[in-house]
Coordinates of N, CA, C and O in Angstrom, one line a residue:
X117 N 5.7 -17.4 -46.9 CA 6.5 -18.0 -47.9 C 7.5 -18.9 -47.2 O 8.3 -18.5 -46.3
X118 N 7.5 -20.2 -47.5 CA 8.4 -21.2 -46.9 C 9.8 -21.1 -47.4 O 10.1 -20.5 -48.5
X119 N 10.7 -21.8 -46.7 CA 12.0 -21.9 -47.2 C 12.5 -23.3 -46.9 O 12.1 -24.0 -46.0
X120 N 13.4 -23.8 -47.7 CA 14.0 -25.1 -47.6 C 15.3 -24.9 -46.9 O 16.3 -24.6 -47.6
X121 N 15.5 -25.2 -45.6 CA 16.7 -25.1 -44.9 C 17.3 -26.5 -44.8 O 16.7 -27.4 -44.3
X122 N 18.6 -26.6 -45.3 CA 19.3 -27.9 -45.1 C 20.5 -27.6 -44.3 O 21.1 -26.5 -44.3
X123 N 20.9 -28.6 -43.4 CA 22.1 -28.4 -42.6 C 23.2 -29.4 -43.0 O 22.9 -30.5 -43.5
X124 N 24.4 -29.0 -42.8 CA 25.6 -29.8 -43.3 C 26.7 -29.6 -42.3 O 26.8 -28.6 -41.6
X125 N 27.6 -30.6 -42.2 CA 28.8 -30.4 -41.5 C 29.6 -29.2 -42.1 O 29.6 -29.1 -43.3
X126 N 30.3 -28.5 -41.3 CA 31.0 -27.3 -41.8 C 32.1 -27.7 -42.8 O 32.3 -27.1 -43.8
X127 N 32.8 -28.8 -42.5 CA 33.9 -29.2 -43.4 C 33.4 -29.7 -44.8 O 34.2 -29.8 -45.7
X128 N 32.1 -30.0 -44.9 CA 31.6 -30.4 -46.2 C 31.3 -29.2 -47.1 O 30.9 -29.5 -48.3
X129 N 31.5 -28.0 -46.7 CA 31.3 -26.8 -47.5 C 32.7 -26.4 -48.0 O 33.6 -26.3 -47.2
X130 N 32.9 -26.3 -49.3 CA 34.3 -25.9 -49.8 C 34.8 -24.6 -49.2 O 34.0 -23.7 -49.0
X131 N 36.1 -24.5 -49.0 CA 36.7 -23.3 -48.5 C 36.3 -22.1 -49.2 O 36.0 -21.0 -48.6
X132 N 36.3 -22.1 -50.6 CA 36.0 -20.9 -51.3 C 34.6 -20.5 -51.1 O 34.3 -19.3 -51.4
X133 N 33.7 -21.3 -50.6 CA 32.3 -20.9 -50.3 C 32.3 -20.2 -49.0 O 31.5 -19.3 -48.8
X134 N 33.2 -20.6 -48.0 CA 33.3 -19.9 -46.7 C 33.8 -18.5 -46.8 O 33.4 -17.6 -46.0
X135 N 34.8 -18.3 -47.7 CA 35.5 -17.0 -47.6 C 34.7 -15.8 -47.8 O 34.9 -14.8 -47.1
X136 N 33.7 -15.8 -48.7 CA 32.8 -14.5 -48.8 C 32.1 -14.2 -47.5 O 31.9 -13.1 -47.2
X137 N 31.8 -15.2 -46.7 CA 31.1 -15.0 -45.4 C 32.1 -14.5 -44.4 O 31.9 -13.5 -43.7
X138 N 33.2 -15.3 -44.2 CA 34.2 -15.0 -43.2 C 34.9 -13.7 -43.4 O 35.4 -13.1 -42.4
X139 N 35.0 -13.2 -44.6 CA 35.7 -12.0 -44.9 C 34.8 -10.8 -45.2 O 35.3 -9.7 -45.5
X140 N 33.5 -11.0 -45.2 CA 32.5 -10.0 -45.5 C 32.5 -8.8 -44.5 O 32.3 -9.1 -43.3
X141 N 32.8 -7.6 -44.9 CA 32.9 -6.5 -43.9 C 31.7 -6.3 -43.0 O 31.8 -6.0 -41.8
X142 N 30.5 -6.5 -43.6 CA 29.2 -6.3 -42.8 C 29.1 -7.4 -41.8 O 28.6 -7.2 -40.7
X143 N 29.4 -8.6 -42.1 CA 29.4 -9.7 -41.2 C 30.4 -9.5 -40.1 O 30.1 -9.7 -38.9
X144 N 31.6 -9.2 -40.5 CA 32.7 -9.0 -39.5 C 32.5 -7.9 -38.5 O 33.0 -7.9 -37.4
X145 N 31.7 -6.9 -38.9 CA 31.3 -5.8 -38.0 C 30.7 -6.4 -36.8 O 30.8 -5.8 -35.7
X146 N 30.0 -7.5 -36.9 CA 29.3 -8.1 -35.7 C 30.0 -9.3 -35.2 O 29.5 -10.0 -34.4
X147 N 31.3 -9.4 -35.5 CA 32.1 -10.5 -35.1 C 33.5 -10.0 -34.5 O 34.5 -10.2 -35.1
X148 N 33.4 -9.3 -33.4 CA 34.6 -8.7 -32.9 C 35.8 -9.7 -32.6 O 36.9 -9.3 -32.6
X149 N 35.4 -10.9 -32.3 CA 36.5 -11.9 -32.0 C 37.3 -12.3 -33.2 O 38.4 -12.9 -33.0
X150 N 36.8 -12.0 -34.4 CA 37.6 -12.3 -35.6 C 38.8 -11.5 -35.7 O 39.7 -11.8 -36.4
X151 N 38.8 -10.3 -35.0 CA 40.0 -9.4 -35.1 C 40.3 -9.0 -36.5 O 39.4 -8.7 -37.3
X152 N 41.6 -9.0 -36.8 CA 42.0 -8.6 -38.1 C 42.3 -9.8 -39.0 O 43.0 -9.7 -40.1
X153 N 41.8 -11.0 -38.7 CA 42.1 -12.2 -39.5 C 41.6 -12.0 -40.9 O 40.5 -11.6 -41.1
X154 N 42.5 -12.3 -41.8 CA 42.1 -12.4 -43.2 C 42.0 -13.9 -43.5 O 43.0 -14.6 -43.5
X155 N 40.8 -14.3 -43.8 CA 40.6 -15.8 -43.9 C 41.1 -16.3 -45.3 O 40.9 -15.7 -46.3
X156 N 41.8 -17.4 -45.2 CA 42.3 -18.1 -46.4 C 41.6 -19.5 -46.4 O 41.0 -19.9 -45.5
X157 N 41.8 -20.2 -47.5 CA 41.3 -21.5 -47.6 C 41.7 -22.4 -46.5 O 40.9 -23.1 -45.9
X158 N 43.0 -22.4 -46.2 CA 43.5 -23.2 -45.1 C 42.9 -22.8 -43.7 O 42.5 -23.7 -43.0
X159 N 42.9 -21.5 -43.4 CA 42.3 -21.1 -42.1 C 40.9 -21.4 -42.0 O 40.4 -21.9 -41.0
X160 N 40.1 -21.3 -43.1 CA 38.7 -21.6 -43.1 C 38.5 -23.1 -42.9 O 37.6 -23.4 -42.1
X161 N 39.2 -23.9 -43.5 CA 39.0 -25.4 -43.3 C 39.5 -25.8 -41.9 O 38.8 -26.7 -41.3
X162 N 40.5 -25.2 -41.3 CA 40.9 -25.5 -39.9 C 39.8 -25.0 -39.0 O 39.4 -25.7 -38.0
X163 N 39.2 -23.9 -39.2 CA 38.1 -23.3 -38.4 C 36.9 -24.3 -38.5 O 36.3 -24.6 -37.5
X164 N 36.6 -24.7 -39.7 CA 35.4 -25.6 -39.9 C 35.6 -26.9 -39.1 O 34.7 -27.4 -38.5
X165 N 36.8 -27.5 -39.2 CA 37.1 -28.7 -38.5 C 37.0 -28.6 -37.0 O 36.4 -29.4 -36.3
X166 N 37.4 -27.4 -36.5 CA 37.3 -27.1 -35.1 C 35.8 -27.0 -34.6 O 35.4 -27.6 -33.6
X167 N 35.0 -26.4 -35.5 CA 33.6 -26.3 -35.2 C 32.9 -27.7 -35.2 O 32.1 -28.0 -34.4
X168 N 33.2 -28.5 -36.2 CA 32.7 -29.8 -36.4 C 33.0 -30.7 -35.2 O 32.3 -31.6 -34.8
X169 N 34.2 -30.5 -34.6 CA 34.7 -31.3 -33.5 C 33.8 -31.2 -32.3 O 33.7 -32.1 -31.4
X170 N 33.0 -30.1 -32.2 CA 32.1 -29.9 -31.1 C 31.0 -31.0 -31.0 O 30.5 -31.3 -30.0
X171 N 30.7 -31.6 -32.2 CA 29.7 -32.6 -32.2 C 30.2 -33.9 -31.5 O 29.5 -34.5 -30.7
X172 N 31.5 -34.2 -31.7 CA 32.1 -35.3 -31.0 C 32.3 -35.0 -29.5 O 32.0 -35.8 -28.6
X173 N 32.8 -33.8 -29.2 CA 33.1 -33.4 -27.9 C 31.9 -33.2 -27.0 O 31.9 -33.5 -25.8
X174 N 30.8 -32.6 -27.5 CA 29.7 -32.2 -26.7 C 28.4 -32.8 -27.1 O 27.4 -32.7 -26.3
X175 N 28.3 -33.5 -28.2 CA 27.0 -34.1 -28.6 C 26.1 -33.1 -29.3 O 25.0 -33.5 -29.7
X176 N 26.6 -31.9 -29.5 CA 25.9 -30.9 -30.3 C 26.9 -29.9 -30.8 O 28.1 -29.9 -30.4
X177 N 26.5 -29.1 -31.8 CA 27.4 -28.2 -32.4 C 26.8 -27.4 -33.5 O 25.5 -27.5 -33.7
X178 N 27.5 -26.6 -34.2 CA 27.0 -25.8 -35.3 C 26.9 -26.5 -36.6 O 27.5 -27.5 -36.8
X179 N 26.0 -26.0 -37.5 CA 25.8 -26.5 -38.8 C 26.2 -25.5 -39.9 O 26.0 -24.3 -39.6
X180 N 26.6 -25.9 -41.0 CA 26.6 -25.1 -42.2 C 25.2 -25.1 -42.8 O 24.5 -26.1 -42.7
X181 N 24.7 -23.9 -43.3 CA 23.3 -23.8 -43.7 C 23.2 -23.5 -45.1 O 23.9 -22.6 -45.7
X182 N 22.3 -24.1 -45.8 CA 21.9 -23.8 -47.1 C 20.4 -23.5 -47.1 O 19.6 -24.2 -46.5
X183 N 20.0 -22.4 -47.7 CA 18.6 -22.0 -47.9 C 18.2 -22.1 -49.3 O 18.9 -21.5 -50.2
X184 N 17.2 -23.0 -49.6 CA 16.8 -23.2 -51.0 C 18.0 -23.6 -51.9 O 18.2 -23.2 -53.0
X185 N 19.0 -24.4 -51.3 CA 20.1 -24.9 -52.0 C 21.3 -23.9 -52.1 O 22.4 -24.3 -52.6
X186 N 21.2 -22.7 -51.5 CA 22.2 -21.7 -51.6 C 22.9 -21.5 -50.2 O 22.2 -21.4 -49.2
X187 N 24.2 -21.5 -50.2 CA 24.9 -21.4 -48.9 C 24.5 -20.0 -48.3 O 24.6 -19.0 -48.9
X188 N 24.1 -20.1 -47.0 CA 23.6 -18.9 -46.3 C 24.5 -18.5 -45.1 O 24.5 -17.4 -44.7
X189 N 25.3 -19.5 -44.6 CA 26.1 -19.2 -43.4 C 26.2 -20.4 -42.5 O 26.1 -21.5 -42.9
X190 N 26.3 -20.1 -41.2 CA 26.4 -21.2 -40.2 C 25.6 -20.8 -39.0 O 25.4 -19.6 -38.7
X191 N 25.2 -21.8 -38.2 CA 24.5 -21.6 -37.0 C 24.3 -22.8 -36.2 O 24.4 -23.9 -36.7
X192 N 24.0 -22.6 -35.0 CA 23.7 -23.8 -34.1 C 24.2 -23.5 -32.7 O 24.4 -22.3 -32.3
X193 N 24.5 -24.6 -32.0 CA 24.8 -24.5 -30.5 C 26.2 -24.9 -30.3 O 26.7 -25.8 -30.9
X194 N 26.9 -24.2 -29.4 CA 28.2 -24.5 -29.0 C 28.3 -24.4 -27.4 O 27.6 -23.6 -26.8
X195 N 29.1 -25.3 -26.8 CA 29.2 -25.4 -25.4 C 29.9 -24.1 -24.9 O 31.0 -23.8 -25.3
X196 N 29.3 -23.5 -23.9 CA 29.9 -22.3 -23.3 C 29.6 -22.5 -21.8 O 28.5 -22.2 -21.3
X197 N 30.6 -23.0 -21.0 CA 30.3 -23.3 -19.6 C 29.3 -24.5 -19.6 O 29.4 -25.5 -20.3
X198 N 28.3 -24.3 -18.8 CA 27.2 -25.3 -18.8 C 26.1 -25.0 -19.8 O 25.1 -25.8 -19.9
X199 N 26.2 -23.8 -20.4 CA 25.1 -23.4 -21.4 C 25.4 -24.0 -22.8 O 26.5 -24.3 -23.1
X200 N 24.3 -24.1 -23.5 CA 24.5 -24.3 -25.0 C 24.3 -22.9 -25.6 O 23.2 -22.3 -25.5
X201 N 25.3 -22.3 -26.1 CA 25.3 -20.9 -26.6 C 24.9 -21.0 -28.1 O 25.5 -21.7 -28.9
X202 N 23.9 -20.3 -28.5 CA 23.4 -20.3 -29.8 C 24.1 -19.2 -30.6 O 24.2 -18.0 -30.2
X203 N 24.5 -19.5 -31.8 CA 25.1 -18.5 -32.7 C 24.5 -18.7 -34.1 O 24.2 -19.8 -34.5
X204 N 24.4 -17.6 -34.8 CA 23.9 -17.6 -36.2 C 24.6 -16.5 -36.9 O 24.6 -15.3 -36.6
X205 N 25.4 -16.9 -38.0 CA 26.1 -16.0 -38.8 C 25.7 -16.2 -40.2 O 26.0 -17.3 -40.8
X206 N 25.1 -15.2 -40.8 CA 24.5 -15.3 -42.1 C 25.1 -14.3 -43.1 O 25.4 -13.2 -42.6
X207 N 25.2 -14.6 -44.3 CA 25.5 -13.6 -45.4 C 24.4 -12.6 -45.3 O 23.2 -12.9 -45.1
X208 N 24.7 -11.3 -45.6 CA 23.7 -10.2 -45.5 C 22.4 -10.5 -46.3 O 21.3 -10.1 -45.9
X209 N 22.5 -11.1 -47.4 CA 21.3 -11.4 -48.2 C 20.3 -12.3 -47.5 O 19.2 -12.4 -47.9
X210 N 20.7 -13.0 -46.4 CA 19.8 -13.9 -45.7 C 19.5 -13.3 -44.3 O 18.8 -14.0 -43.6
X211 N 19.9 -12.1 -44.0 CA 19.6 -11.5 -42.7 C 18.1 -11.5 -42.4 O 17.7 -11.6 -41.2
X212 N 17.3 -11.2 -43.3 CA 15.8 -11.2 -43.1 C 15.2 -12.5 -42.7 O 14.1 -12.6 -42.3
X213 N 16.0 -13.6 -42.9 CA 15.5 -15.0 -42.6 C 16.0 -15.5 -41.3 O 15.8 -16.7 -41.0
X214 N 16.8 -14.7 -40.6 CA 17.4 -15.2 -39.3 C 16.5 -15.8 -38.3 O 16.7 -16.8 -37.7
X215 N 15.3 -15.2 -38.1 CA 14.4 -15.7 -37.1 C 13.8 -17.1 -37.5 O 13.8 -18.0 -36.7
X216 N 13.5 -17.2 -38.8 CA 12.9 -18.5 -39.2 C 14.0 -19.6 -39.2 O 13.8 -20.7 -38.8
X217 N 15.3 -19.2 -39.5 CA 16.4 -20.2 -39.4 C 16.6 -20.6 -38.0 O 16.8 -21.8 -37.7
X218 N 16.6 -19.6 -37.1 CA 16.8 -19.9 -35.7 C 15.8 -20.8 -35.1 O 16.1 -21.8 -34.4
X219 N 14.5 -20.6 -35.4 CA 13.4 -21.5 -35.0 C 13.6 -22.9 -35.5 O 13.4 -23.8 -34.7
X220 N 14.0 -23.0 -36.7 CA 14.3 -24.3 -37.3 C 15.4 -25.0 -36.6 O 15.3 -26.2 -36.2
X221 N 16.5 -24.3 -36.3 CA 17.6 -25.0 -35.6 C 17.2 -25.3 -34.2 O 17.7 -26.4 -33.7
X222 N 16.5 -24.5 -33.5 CA 16.0 -24.8 -32.1 C 15.2 -26.1 -32.2 O 15.4 -27.0 -31.3
X223 N 14.3 -26.2 -33.1 CA 13.4 -27.4 -33.2 C 14.2 -28.6 -33.5 O 14.0 -29.7 -32.9
X224 N 15.2 -28.5 -34.4 CA 16.0 -29.6 -34.9 C 16.9 -30.1 -33.8 O 17.1 -31.3 -33.7
X225 N 17.5 -29.2 -33.0 CA 18.5 -29.6 -32.1 C 18.1 -29.8 -30.6 O 18.9 -30.1 -29.8
X226 N 16.8 -29.5 -30.4 CA 16.3 -29.5 -29.0 C 16.7 -30.8 -28.2 O 17.1 -30.8 -27.1
X227 N 16.5 -32.0 -28.9 CA 16.8 -33.2 -28.2 C 18.2 -33.4 -27.8 O 18.5 -33.9 -26.7
X228 N 19.1 -33.0 -28.6 CA 20.6 -33.2 -28.3 C 21.1 -32.2 -27.2 O 22.1 -32.5 -26.6
X229 N 20.3 -31.2 -26.9 CA 20.7 -30.2 -25.9 C 20.3 -30.6 -24.5 O 20.8 -30.1 -23.5
X230 N 19.4 -31.5 -24.4 CA 18.9 -31.9 -23.0 C 18.2 -30.7 -22.4 O 17.6 -29.9 -23.0
X231 N 18.4 -30.6 -21.1 CA 17.7 -29.5 -20.3 C 18.7 -28.4 -20.0 O 18.4 -27.5 -19.2
X232 N 19.8 -28.4 -20.6 CA 20.8 -27.3 -20.3 C 20.3 -25.9 -20.7 O 19.5 -25.8 -21.7
X233 N 20.7 -24.9 -20.0 CA 20.2 -23.5 -20.3 C 20.8 -23.1 -21.7 O 21.9 -23.6 -22.1
X234 N 20.1 -22.3 -22.4 CA 20.5 -21.8 -23.7 C 20.8 -20.3 -23.6 O 20.0 -19.6 -23.0
X235 N 22.0 -19.9 -24.1 CA 22.3 -18.5 -24.0 C 22.7 -18.0 -25.5 O 22.9 -18.8 -26.4
X236 N 22.6 -16.7 -25.6 CA 23.1 -16.0 -26.8 C 23.9 -14.9 -26.3 O 23.6 -14.1 -25.4
X237 N 25.1 -14.7 -27.0 CA 26.0 -13.6 -26.7 C 26.1 -12.7 -28.0 O 26.4 -13.3 -29.0
X238 N 25.7 -11.5 -27.8 CA 25.7 -10.6 -29.0 C 26.6 -9.4 -28.7 O 26.6 -8.8 -27.6
X239 N 27.4 -8.9 -29.7 CA 28.1 -7.7 -29.5 C 27.1 -6.5 -29.5 O 26.1 -6.6 -30.1
X240 N 27.5 -5.4 -28.9 CA 26.6 -4.2 -28.9 C 26.3 -3.7 -30.3 O 25.3 -2.9 -30.4
X241 N 27.0 -4.1 -31.3 CA 26.7 -3.6 -32.6 C 25.4 -4.2 -33.2 O 24.8 -3.6 -34.1
X242 N 25.0 -5.3 -32.6 CA 23.7 -5.8 -32.9 C 22.6 -5.1 -32.3 O 22.5 -5.1 -31.0
X243 N 21.7 -4.4 -33.0 CA 20.7 -3.6 -32.4 C 19.3 -4.2 -32.6 O 18.4 -3.7 -31.9
X244 N 19.1 -5.1 -33.5 CA 17.8 -5.7 -33.7 C 17.6 -6.9 -32.8 O 18.2 -7.9 -33.1
X245 N 16.8 -6.7 -31.8 CA 16.7 -7.7 -30.8 C 15.3 -8.3 -30.6 O 15.1 -9.2 -29.8
X246 N 14.3 -7.8 -31.4 CA 12.9 -8.3 -31.2 C 12.8 -9.8 -31.3 O 12.0 -10.4 -30.6
X247 N 13.5 -10.4 -32.3 CA 13.4 -11.8 -32.5 C 13.8 -12.6 -31.3 O 13.3 -13.7 -31.0
X248 N 14.8 -12.1 -30.5 CA 15.2 -12.8 -29.2 C 14.0 -13.0 -28.3 O 13.8 -14.0 -27.7
X249 N 13.3 -11.9 -28.1 CA 12.1 -11.9 -27.2 C 11.1 -12.9 -27.7 O 10.5 -13.7 -26.9
X250 N 10.9 -12.9 -29.0 CA 9.9 -13.8 -29.6 C 10.3 -15.3 -29.4 O 9.5 -16.2 -29.4
X251 N 11.6 -15.5 -29.3 CA 12.1 -16.9 -29.0 C 12.1 -17.2 -27.6 O 12.4 -18.4 -27.2
X252 N 11.8 -16.3 -26.7 CA 11.7 -16.5 -25.3 C 13.0 -16.1 -24.5 O 13.1 -16.4 -23.3
X253 N 13.9 -15.3 -25.1 CA 15.1 -15.0 -24.4 C 14.9 -13.7 -23.6 O 14.2 -12.8 -24.1
X254 N 15.6 -13.6 -22.5 CA 15.6 -12.4 -21.6 C 17.0 -11.9 -21.4 O 17.9 -12.7 -21.4
X255 N 17.2 -10.6 -21.3 CA 18.5 -10.1 -21.0 C 19.1 -10.7 -19.7 O 18.4 -10.9 -18.7
X256 N 20.4 -11.0 -19.7 CA 21.0 -11.7 -18.6 C 22.4 -11.1 -18.3 O 23.4 -11.7 -18.1
X257 N 22.5 -9.7 -18.5 CA 23.7 -9.0 -18.2 C 24.7 -8.9 -19.4 O 24.3 -9.1 -20.5
X258 N 25.9 -8.6 -19.0 CA 26.9 -8.4 -20.0 C 28.2 -9.2 -19.5 O 28.3 -9.5 -18.4
X259 N 29.1 -9.4 -20.5 CA 30.3 -10.1 -20.1 C 31.4 -9.6 -21.0 O 31.1 -9.1 -22.1
X260 N 32.6 -9.8 -20.6 CA 33.8 -9.4 -21.3 C 34.4 -10.7 -21.8 O 34.6 -11.7 -21.1
X261 N 34.6 -10.8 -23.1 CA 35.1 -12.0 -23.7 C 36.3 -11.6 -24.6 O 36.2 -10.9 -25.6
X262 N 37.5 -12.0 -24.1 CA 38.8 -11.6 -24.8 C 38.9 -10.1 -25.1 O 39.3 -9.7 -26.2
X263 N 38.4 -9.3 -24.1 CA 38.5 -7.9 -24.2 C 37.4 -7.2 -25.0 O 37.5 -6.0 -25.3
X264 N 36.4 -8.0 -25.3 CA 35.3 -7.4 -26.1 C 34.0 -7.6 -25.2 O 33.8 -8.6 -24.6
X265 N 33.2 -6.5 -25.3 CA 31.9 -6.6 -24.5 C 30.8 -7.3 -25.3 O 30.6 -7.0 -26.5
X266 N 30.1 -8.1 -24.6 CA 28.9 -8.8 -25.2 C 27.7 -8.7 -24.3 O 27.9 -8.7 -23.1
X267 N 26.6 -8.6 -24.9 CA 25.3 -8.7 -24.2 C 24.9 -10.1 -24.1 O 24.9 -10.8 -25.1
X268 N 24.5 -10.6 -22.9 CA 24.1 -12.0 -22.8 C 22.5 -12.0 -22.6 O 21.9 -11.2 -21.9
X269 N 22.0 -13.0 -23.3 CA 20.6 -13.3 -23.2 C 20.4 -14.8 -22.9 O 21.2 -15.6 -23.3
X270 N 19.4 -15.1 -22.1 CA 19.2 -16.5 -21.7 C 17.8 -17.0 -21.8 O 16.9 -16.2 -21.5
X271 N 17.7 -18.2 -22.3 CA 16.4 -18.9 -22.4 C 16.4 -19.9 -21.2 O 17.1 -20.9 -21.2
X272 N 15.6 -19.5 -20.2 CA 15.7 -20.3 -18.9 C 15.0 -21.7 -19.0 O 15.4 -22.6 -18.4
X273 N 14.0 -21.8 -19.8 CA 13.2 -23.1 -19.8 C 13.1 -23.5 -21.3 O 12.1 -23.2 -21.9
X274 N 14.1 -24.1 -21.8 CA 14.1 -24.5 -23.3 C 12.9 -25.5 -23.5 O 12.5 -26.2 -22.7

């Protein structure tokens, strides 16, 4: 069963559309860096503008995602040291489509990434990892980010 994935600048998605994702307790459980932030329209739009600025600063960045015309979340690549770090944050009703969305984003953004290594950082709360291996990622240790532990995976030859 196919899906129609469209990508958009984050700022082009209205704030009220972001709030159910950014404040969703199941989503936040896997986002330890969000802390106790209660997202408002203003905070969501400032956050979106910061994410979009990565396109100007780095030549790549994250996208807002719509699946079959419905807002699903955000995903894409962000500069983390010399790596392009891949992130994907979806509303729970789209969690079963994460692998297909990730593959689409990898194919779509490969040219803008060049030959830089690609990494993924996941909190230990994420336990479903089979899709990472299917994408070619291997465990690459752990790291502490702002006092939170993350598992690191790396795709050595994108």
